[in-house]
Amino acid sequence: QNTLFTTERYILRVLGFDMRTEHPHKFILNFLPCINLENNTALIQLAWNYLNDSLRTNLCLDVRAEVIATAAIYMAVRKMQIKLPPQWWELFDTSLEELQHCVRELTHLYHEPAPHYMNVREVAALSRGGTVSPAPSPSPSPAASTLPTATPSPLVPALPS
């Protein structure tokens, strides 16, 4: 327990005790009208899903929220095969390198193995040295059905010609 507190204090010190992060979700709704996609609800939902998934990475600690939002829009636009003008991401103060970094991180997330869920009772019984018959795996939540099922390949944008 003491090691846990020491580690927490170390992490807080490294982060400068600043635990605030800006969520990229609000930028999606502001950015899409700039590229005339504010009425495409399927695109908005897909980009939002990518943003939700981005919270499973450390991108919010490495990259500005605007860049993450731009990457989510890029991935959604690419998956839906919507054509946008060259270098549109510069409208949102995002460089090609930043965009590529975010897309790579998110793409890597989709190549990770699926999480293994364990029943809480099973974990408790095992920690006490007991045995438990395996529980059925949980059915996916309704939100999971809106997650992107596949990622376009390649996701990283080609350099402008």
Short mmCIF file of C-alpha atoms in Angstrom, two decimals:
data_model
loop_
_atom_site.label_atom_id
_atom_site.label_comp_id
_atom_site.label_asym_id
_atom_site.label_seq_id
_atom_site.Cartn_x
_atom_site.Cartn_y
_atom_site.Cartn_z
CA GLN A 1 0.00 0.00 0.00
CA ASN A 2 2.87 2.37 0.79
CA THR A 3 4.37 1.63 -2.62
CA LEU A 4 1.09 2.60 -4.25
CA PHE A 5 1.06 6.00 -2.52
CA THR A 6 4.69 6.61 -3.40
CA THR A 7 4.01 5.75 -7.03
CA GLU A 8 0.93 7.98 -7.15
CA ARG A 9 2.89 10.90 -5.71
CA TYR A 10 5.65 10.31 -8.26
CA ILE A 11 3.17 10.33 -11.14
CA LEU A 12 1.52 13.49 -9.84
CA ARG A 13 4.91 15.17 -9.55
CA VAL A 14 5.80 14.18 -13.12
CA LEU A 15 2.47 15.60 -14.32
CA GLY A 16 3.09 18.77 -12.31
CA PHE A 17 -0.05 18.06 -10.24
CA ASP A 18 -2.03 19.25 -13.26
CA MET A 19 -4.68 16.62 -13.88
CA ARG A 20 -6.84 18.71 -16.16
CA THR A 21 -7.31 17.46 -19.68
CA GLU A 22 -9.38 19.01 -22.39
CA HIS A 23 -11.74 16.59 -24.08
CA PRO A 24 -11.69 16.66 -27.87
CA HIS A 25 -15.42 15.95 -28.22
CA LYS A 26 -16.45 19.59 -28.16
CA PHE A 27 -14.20 20.38 -31.09
CA ILE A 28 -15.95 17.90 -33.40
CA LEU A 29 -19.15 19.91 -33.34
CA ASN A 30 -17.24 23.14 -33.99
CA PHE A 31 -14.99 21.77 -36.72
CA LEU A 32 -17.52 19.95 -38.90
CA PRO A 33 -19.41 23.10 -40.05
CA CYS A 34 -16.09 24.47 -41.31
CA ILE A 35 -15.84 21.59 -43.78
CA ASN A 36 -19.59 21.44 -44.54
CA LEU A 37 -20.23 18.14 -42.76
CA GLU A 38 -22.35 19.29 -39.82
CA ASN A 39 -25.47 17.51 -41.13
CA ASN A 40 -23.86 14.11 -41.70
CA THR A 41 -25.03 12.32 -38.56
CA ALA A 42 -23.35 9.03 -39.51
CA LEU A 43 -20.00 10.80 -39.82
CA ILE A 44 -20.54 12.67 -36.56
CA GLN A 45 -21.33 9.41 -34.74
CA LEU A 46 -18.31 7.63 -36.23
CA ALA A 47 -15.94 10.48 -35.36
CA TRP A 48 -17.44 10.59 -31.85
CA ASN A 49 -16.79 6.85 -31.50
CA TYR A 50 -13.17 7.35 -32.50
CA LEU A 51 -12.90 10.07 -29.86
CA ASN A 52 -14.37 7.78 -27.22
CA ASP A 53 -11.80 5.17 -28.19
CA SER A 54 -9.02 7.76 -28.01
CA LEU A 55 -9.68 7.97 -24.27
CA ARG A 56 -8.26 4.44 -24.02
CA THR A 57 -4.87 5.81 -25.11
CA ASN A 58 -2.53 8.39 -23.65
CA LEU A 59 -3.13 10.81 -26.53
CA CYS A 60 -4.87 13.32 -24.26
CA LEU A 61 -1.56 13.66 -22.38
CA ASP A 62 0.60 13.97 -25.51
CA VAL A 63 -1.45 15.93 -28.01
CA ARG A 64 -3.77 18.92 -28.03
CA ALA A 65 -7.47 18.06 -28.00
CA GLU A 66 -7.95 19.87 -31.32
CA VAL A 67 -5.49 17.52 -32.99
CA ILE A 68 -7.24 14.44 -31.61
CA ALA A 69 -10.58 15.77 -32.87
CA THR A 70 -9.05 16.40 -36.30
CA ALA A 71 -7.67 12.84 -36.38
CA ALA A 72 -11.10 11.44 -35.47
CA ILE A 73 -12.69 13.44 -38.27
CA TYR A 74 -9.98 12.25 -40.65
CA MET A 75 -10.54 8.61 -39.74
CA ALA A 76 -14.32 8.92 -40.07
CA VAL A 77 -14.07 10.77 -43.39
CA ARG A 78 -11.64 8.18 -44.68
CA LYS A 79 -13.81 5.26 -43.61
CA MET A 80 -16.90 6.80 -45.18
CA GLN A 81 -14.91 7.69 -48.32
CA ILE A 82 -15.85 11.37 -48.22
CA LYS A 83 -13.62 13.61 -50.29
CA LEU A 84 -12.21 16.74 -48.67
CA PRO A 85 -9.88 19.41 -50.03
CA PRO A 86 -6.13 18.78 -49.78
CA GLN A 87 -4.57 19.66 -46.42
CA TRP A 88 -7.95 20.46 -44.83
CA TRP A 89 -6.51 19.59 -41.41
CA GLU A 90 -4.48 22.82 -41.48
CA LEU A 91 -7.78 24.68 -40.98
CA PHE A 92 -7.73 23.28 -37.45
CA ASP A 93 -4.10 24.15 -36.71
CA THR A 94 -2.98 20.54 -37.11
CA SER A 95 0.19 19.52 -38.88
CA LEU A 96 0.43 16.41 -41.02
CA GLU A 97 2.89 14.91 -38.53
CA GLU A 98 0.49 15.44 -35.60
CA LEU A 99 -2.37 13.97 -37.61
CA GLN A 100 -0.31 10.93 -38.58
CA HIS A 101 0.79 10.39 -34.97
CA CYS A 102 -2.80 10.41 -33.67
CA VAL A 103 -4.08 8.16 -36.43
CA ARG A 104 -1.22 5.70 -35.80
CA GLU A 105 -1.98 5.59 -32.08
CA LEU A 106 -5.69 5.02 -32.63
CA THR A 107 -5.06 2.44 -35.33
CA HIS A 108 -2.71 0.61 -32.98
CA LEU A 109 -5.53 0.48 -30.43
CA TYR A 110 -7.71 -1.48 -32.87
CA HIS A 111 -4.97 -4.05 -33.34
CA GLU A 112 -4.76 -4.81 -29.61
CA PRO A 113 -6.34 -8.07 -28.46
CA ALA A 114 -9.87 -7.81 -27.12
CA PRO A 115 -10.03 -7.31 -23.34
CA HIS A 116 -10.78 -10.35 -21.22
CA TYR A 117 -13.60 -9.67 -18.79
CA MET A 118 -13.74 -11.60 -15.54
CA ASN A 119 -16.67 -11.96 -13.21
CA VAL A 120 -16.03 -10.08 -9.95
CA ARG A 121 -17.14 -13.07 -7.88
CA GLU A 122 -14.70 -15.26 -9.79
CA VAL A 123 -11.80 -12.91 -9.06
CA ALA A 124 -12.73 -12.71 -5.37
CA ALA A 125 -13.01 -16.50 -5.09
CA LEU A 126 -9.69 -17.03 -6.84
CA SER A 127 -7.96 -14.51 -4.59
CA ARG A 128 -9.17 -16.54 -1.57
CA GLY A 129 -7.82 -19.74 -3.11
CA GLY A 130 -11.20 -21.09 -4.18
CA THR A 131 -12.41 -22.25 -7.55
CA VAL A 132 -15.32 -21.06 -9.60
CA SER A 133 -17.01 -22.41 -12.70
CA PRO A 134 -16.52 -20.03 -15.63
CA ALA A 135 -19.28 -17.48 -16.07
CA PRO A 136 -20.66 -16.71 -19.51
CA SER A 137 -19.00 -13.73 -21.12
CA PRO A 138 -21.01 -10.51 -20.92
CA SER A 139 -23.07 -9.52 -23.91
CA PRO A 140 -21.88 -6.36 -25.63
CA SER A 141 -23.40 -3.12 -24.44
CA PRO A 142 -25.65 -1.14 -26.80
CA ALA A 143 -22.89 1.46 -27.08
CA ALA A 144 -20.50 -1.17 -28.38
CA SER A 145 -22.65 -1.64 -31.45
CA THR A 146 -21.81 1.92 -32.54
CA LEU A 147 -18.06 1.37 -32.33
CA PRO A 148 -16.23 1.24 -35.62
CA THR A 149 -16.03 -2.34 -36.81
CA ALA A 150 -13.07 -1.97 -39.09
CA THR A 151 -10.52 0.66 -39.84
CA PRO A 152 -9.69 1.75 -43.36
CA SER A 153 -6.24 0.89 -44.60
CA PRO A 154 -4.04 2.78 -44.85
CA LEU A 155 -5.29 5.31 -42.31
CA VAL A 156 -2.36 7.67 -42.47
CA PRO A 157 -2.98 10.28 -45.13
CA ALA A 158 -0.82 10.34 -48.20
CA LEU A 159 1.45 13.32 -48.49
CA PRO A 160 -0.10 16.11 -50.51
CA SER A 161 0.83 15.95 -54.18
#
